[in-house]
Coordinates of C-alpha atoms in Angstrom, one line a residue:
Chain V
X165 CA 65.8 193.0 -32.2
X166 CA 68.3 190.4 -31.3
X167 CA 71.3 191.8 -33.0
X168 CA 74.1 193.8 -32.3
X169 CA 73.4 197.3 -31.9
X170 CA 75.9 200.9 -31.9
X171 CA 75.0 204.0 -31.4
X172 CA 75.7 206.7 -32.8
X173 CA 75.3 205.7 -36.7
X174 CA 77.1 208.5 -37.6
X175 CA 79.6 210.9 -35.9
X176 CA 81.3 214.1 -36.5
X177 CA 83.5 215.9 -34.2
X178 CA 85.8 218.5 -34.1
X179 CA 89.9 218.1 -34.2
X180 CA 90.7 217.2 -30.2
X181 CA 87.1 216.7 -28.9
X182 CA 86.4 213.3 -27.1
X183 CA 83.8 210.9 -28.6
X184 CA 82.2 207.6 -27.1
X185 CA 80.9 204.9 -29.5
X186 CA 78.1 202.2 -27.8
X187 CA 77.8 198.8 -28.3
X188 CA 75.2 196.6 -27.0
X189 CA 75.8 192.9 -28.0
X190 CA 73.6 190.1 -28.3
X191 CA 72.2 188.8 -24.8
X192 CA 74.6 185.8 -23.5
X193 CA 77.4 186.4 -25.7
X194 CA 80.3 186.6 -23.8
X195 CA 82.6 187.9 -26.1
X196 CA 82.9 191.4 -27.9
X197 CA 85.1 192.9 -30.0
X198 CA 85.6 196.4 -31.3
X199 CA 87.7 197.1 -34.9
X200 CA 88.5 200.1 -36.9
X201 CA 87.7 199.6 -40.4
X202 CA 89.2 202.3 -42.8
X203 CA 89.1 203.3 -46.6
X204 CA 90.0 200.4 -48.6
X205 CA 91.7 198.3 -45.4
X206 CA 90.7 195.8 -43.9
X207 CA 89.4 195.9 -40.2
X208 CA 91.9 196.5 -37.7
X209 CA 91.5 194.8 -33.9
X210 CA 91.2 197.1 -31.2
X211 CA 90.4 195.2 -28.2
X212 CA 88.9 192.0 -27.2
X213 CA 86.6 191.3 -23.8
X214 CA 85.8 187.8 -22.7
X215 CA 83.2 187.2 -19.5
X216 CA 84.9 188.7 -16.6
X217 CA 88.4 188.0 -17.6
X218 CA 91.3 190.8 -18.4
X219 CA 90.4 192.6 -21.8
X220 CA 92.9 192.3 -24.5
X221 CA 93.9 195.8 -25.4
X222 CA 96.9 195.2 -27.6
X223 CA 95.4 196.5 -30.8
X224 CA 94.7 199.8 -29.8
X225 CA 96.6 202.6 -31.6
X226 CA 97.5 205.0 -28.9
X227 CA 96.7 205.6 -25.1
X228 CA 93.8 207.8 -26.7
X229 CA 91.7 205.1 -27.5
X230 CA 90.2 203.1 -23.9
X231 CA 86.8 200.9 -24.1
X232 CA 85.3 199.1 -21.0
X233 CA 82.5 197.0 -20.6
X234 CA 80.0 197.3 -17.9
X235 CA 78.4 194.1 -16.5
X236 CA 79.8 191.8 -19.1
X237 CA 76.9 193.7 -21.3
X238 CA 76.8 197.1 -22.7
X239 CA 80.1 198.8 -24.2
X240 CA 81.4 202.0 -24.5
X241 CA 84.7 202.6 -27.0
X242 CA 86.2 205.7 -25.6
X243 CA 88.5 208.2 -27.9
X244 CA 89.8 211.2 -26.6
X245 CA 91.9 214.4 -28.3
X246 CA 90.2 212.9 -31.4
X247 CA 92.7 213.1 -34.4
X248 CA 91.7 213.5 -38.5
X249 CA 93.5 209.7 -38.7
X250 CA 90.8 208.5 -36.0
X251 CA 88.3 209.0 -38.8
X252 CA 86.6 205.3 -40.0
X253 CA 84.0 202.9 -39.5
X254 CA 83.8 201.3 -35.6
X255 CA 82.3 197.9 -35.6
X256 CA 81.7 196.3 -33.2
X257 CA 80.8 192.5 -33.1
X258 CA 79.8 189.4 -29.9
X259 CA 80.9 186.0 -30.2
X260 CA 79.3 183.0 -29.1
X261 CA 78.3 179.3 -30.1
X262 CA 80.2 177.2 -32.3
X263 CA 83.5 178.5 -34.0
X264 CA 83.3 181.7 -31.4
X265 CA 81.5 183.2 -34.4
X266 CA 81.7 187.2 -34.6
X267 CA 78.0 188.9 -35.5
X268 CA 78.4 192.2 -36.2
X269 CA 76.8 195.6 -35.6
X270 CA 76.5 198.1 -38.2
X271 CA 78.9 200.3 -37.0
X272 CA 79.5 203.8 -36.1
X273 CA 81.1 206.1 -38.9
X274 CA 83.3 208.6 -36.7
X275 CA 84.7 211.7 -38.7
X276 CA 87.0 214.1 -37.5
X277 CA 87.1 217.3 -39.1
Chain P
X43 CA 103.8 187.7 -40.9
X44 CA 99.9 186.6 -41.3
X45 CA 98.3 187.7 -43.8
X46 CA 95.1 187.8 -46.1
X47 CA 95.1 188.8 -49.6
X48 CA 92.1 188.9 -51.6
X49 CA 91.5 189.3 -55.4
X50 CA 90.2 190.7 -57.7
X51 CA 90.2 194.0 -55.8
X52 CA 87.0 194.9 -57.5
X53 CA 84.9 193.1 -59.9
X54 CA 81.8 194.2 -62.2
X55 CA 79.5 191.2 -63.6
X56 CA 75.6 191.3 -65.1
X57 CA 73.1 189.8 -63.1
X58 CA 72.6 186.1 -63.3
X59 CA 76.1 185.6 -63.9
X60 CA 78.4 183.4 -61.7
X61 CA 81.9 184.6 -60.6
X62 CA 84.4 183.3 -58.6
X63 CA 86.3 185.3 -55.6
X64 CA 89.9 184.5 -54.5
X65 CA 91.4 184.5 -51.2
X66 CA 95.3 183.2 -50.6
X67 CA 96.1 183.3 -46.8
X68 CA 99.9 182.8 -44.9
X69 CA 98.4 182.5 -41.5
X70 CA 100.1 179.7 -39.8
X71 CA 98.7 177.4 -38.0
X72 CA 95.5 177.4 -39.5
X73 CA 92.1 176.5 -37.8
X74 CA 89.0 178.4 -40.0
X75 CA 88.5 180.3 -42.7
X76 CA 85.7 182.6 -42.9
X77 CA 83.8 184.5 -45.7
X78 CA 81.5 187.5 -45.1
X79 CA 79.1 189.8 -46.9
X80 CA 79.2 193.2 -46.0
X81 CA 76.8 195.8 -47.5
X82 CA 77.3 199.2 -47.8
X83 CA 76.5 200.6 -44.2
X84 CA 76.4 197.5 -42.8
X85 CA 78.8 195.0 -40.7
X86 CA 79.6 192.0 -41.8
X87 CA 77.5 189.0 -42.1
X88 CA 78.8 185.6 -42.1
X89 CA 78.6 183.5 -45.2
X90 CA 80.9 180.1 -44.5
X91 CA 82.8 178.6 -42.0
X92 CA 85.4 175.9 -42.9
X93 CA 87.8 174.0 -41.0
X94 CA 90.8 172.6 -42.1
X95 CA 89.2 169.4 -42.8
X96 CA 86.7 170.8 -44.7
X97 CA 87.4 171.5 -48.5
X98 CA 83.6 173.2 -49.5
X99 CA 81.0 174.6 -47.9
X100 CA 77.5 175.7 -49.3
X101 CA 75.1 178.4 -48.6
X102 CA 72.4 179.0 -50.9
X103 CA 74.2 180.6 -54.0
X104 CA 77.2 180.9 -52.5
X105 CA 79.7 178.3 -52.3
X106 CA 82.9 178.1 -50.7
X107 CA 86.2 175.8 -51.1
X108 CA 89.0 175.3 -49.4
X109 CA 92.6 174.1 -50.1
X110 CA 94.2 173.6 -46.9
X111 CA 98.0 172.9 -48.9
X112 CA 97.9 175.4 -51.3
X113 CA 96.2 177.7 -48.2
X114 CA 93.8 178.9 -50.8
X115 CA 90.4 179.9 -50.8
X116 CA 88.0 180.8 -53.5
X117 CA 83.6 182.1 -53.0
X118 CA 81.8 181.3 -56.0
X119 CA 78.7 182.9 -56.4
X120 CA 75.9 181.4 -58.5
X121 CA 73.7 183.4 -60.5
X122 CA 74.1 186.8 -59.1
X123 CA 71.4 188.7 -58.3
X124 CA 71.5 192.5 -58.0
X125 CA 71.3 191.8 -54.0
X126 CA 74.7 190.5 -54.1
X127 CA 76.5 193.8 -54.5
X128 CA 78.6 194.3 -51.6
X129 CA 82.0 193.5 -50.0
X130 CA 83.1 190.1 -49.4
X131 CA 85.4 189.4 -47.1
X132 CA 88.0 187.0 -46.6
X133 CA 89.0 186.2 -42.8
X134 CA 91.3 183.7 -41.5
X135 CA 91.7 181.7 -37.7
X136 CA 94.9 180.9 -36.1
X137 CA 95.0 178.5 -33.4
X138 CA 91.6 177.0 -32.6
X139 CA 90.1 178.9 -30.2
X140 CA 92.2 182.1 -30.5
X141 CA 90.1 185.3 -31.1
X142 CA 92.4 186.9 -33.2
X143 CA 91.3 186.9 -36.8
X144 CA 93.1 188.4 -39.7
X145 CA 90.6 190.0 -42.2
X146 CA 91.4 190.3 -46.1
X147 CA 90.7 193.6 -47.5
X148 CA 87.6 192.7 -49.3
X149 CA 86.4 192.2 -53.3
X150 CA 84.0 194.9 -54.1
X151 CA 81.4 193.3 -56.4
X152 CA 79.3 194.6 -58.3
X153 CA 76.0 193.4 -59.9
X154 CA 74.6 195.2 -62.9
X155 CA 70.9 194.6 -64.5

């Protein structure tokens, strides 16, 4: 398919257990973005990555939360000591083309027990 | 502070009905306004773009206006169909080219047979 994929669908962890959420964007989009969405809010910026250039980290919540992204491609959201608040919806979306568009993935529903 | 606020919070109508979705932004300055459909499970897809210059924008049943002065948005959808239950969700640009969007909480609509 030539969307954006994330992997896991669905994850649940245990109270200060470490999780990784995947994203793999669409081929050639240089731009990716990860955001929380929770209950009834709307999503929340984590971080931003363009092409090879310094990744925008300001919206994430705590030093718990890191993402990277390997060969301007593939990436991995990182949370560790995983907290009952971290619980919600990570999308993830690349950009490209006119108007820097966002396409989306479907997400990966993290709960925390 | 920028913000995004969308209304009705939820709405319920009968199939082939039409109903009309508000969205009333502060973000300042302006560059595009978004509106996208998200399913239950899903990310977001996108519906509309509009500029500033731009006052209406079509897409099948779904139309889009704009009123840059008023910074006031509404999605109209035309003869729902059952398909059309789902989140919609308002999301507004600052400065052209910025990659920081601010994202309405959403109308949760409803389509009954």
């Amino acid at each position: 398919g030539a969307g954006v994929s994330q992997s896991p669908s669905n994850k649940v962890t245990e109270k200060g257990k470490d999780v990784e959420l995947r994203c793999d964007p669409i081929s050639g989009h240089t731009a990716l973005y990860w955001y929380r969405q929770s209950l009834g809010q709307g999503l929340e910026f984590l971080i931003y990555f363009q092409g090879n250039s310094a990744p925008d980290k300001s919206g994430l919540p705590s030093d718990r939360f890191s993402a990277e992204r390997t060969g301007g491609s593939v990436s991995t959201l990182t949370i560790q000591r995983t907290q009952q608040e971290d619980s919600a919806v990570y999308l993830c979306a690349s950009g490209g083309g006119n108007y820097n568009e966002q396409f989306f993935g479907p997400g990966t529903r993290l709960t925390v027990l | 502070k920028n913000q995004v606020e969308q209304s009705p919070q939820s709405l319920i109508i009968l199939e082939g009905k039409n109903c009309t979705l508000q969205c009333n932004y502060t973000v300042s300055p302006f560059s595009n306004l978004r509106w996208y459909k998200q399913d239950t499970g899903r990310g977001p897809v996108s519906l509309t773009i509009m500029t500033f210059s731009e006052n209406t924008k079509s897409n099948g049943r779904y139309t889009a206006t704009l009123d840059a002065d008023t910074k006031q948005s509404s999605l109209h959808i035309t003869a729902s169909q059952l398909s059309d239950s789902a989140s919609y969700i308002c999301v507004v640009s600052g400065v052209s080219g910025t990659y920081k969007y601010i994202f309405g909480t959403g109308t949760r609509l409803k389509v009954l047979a």
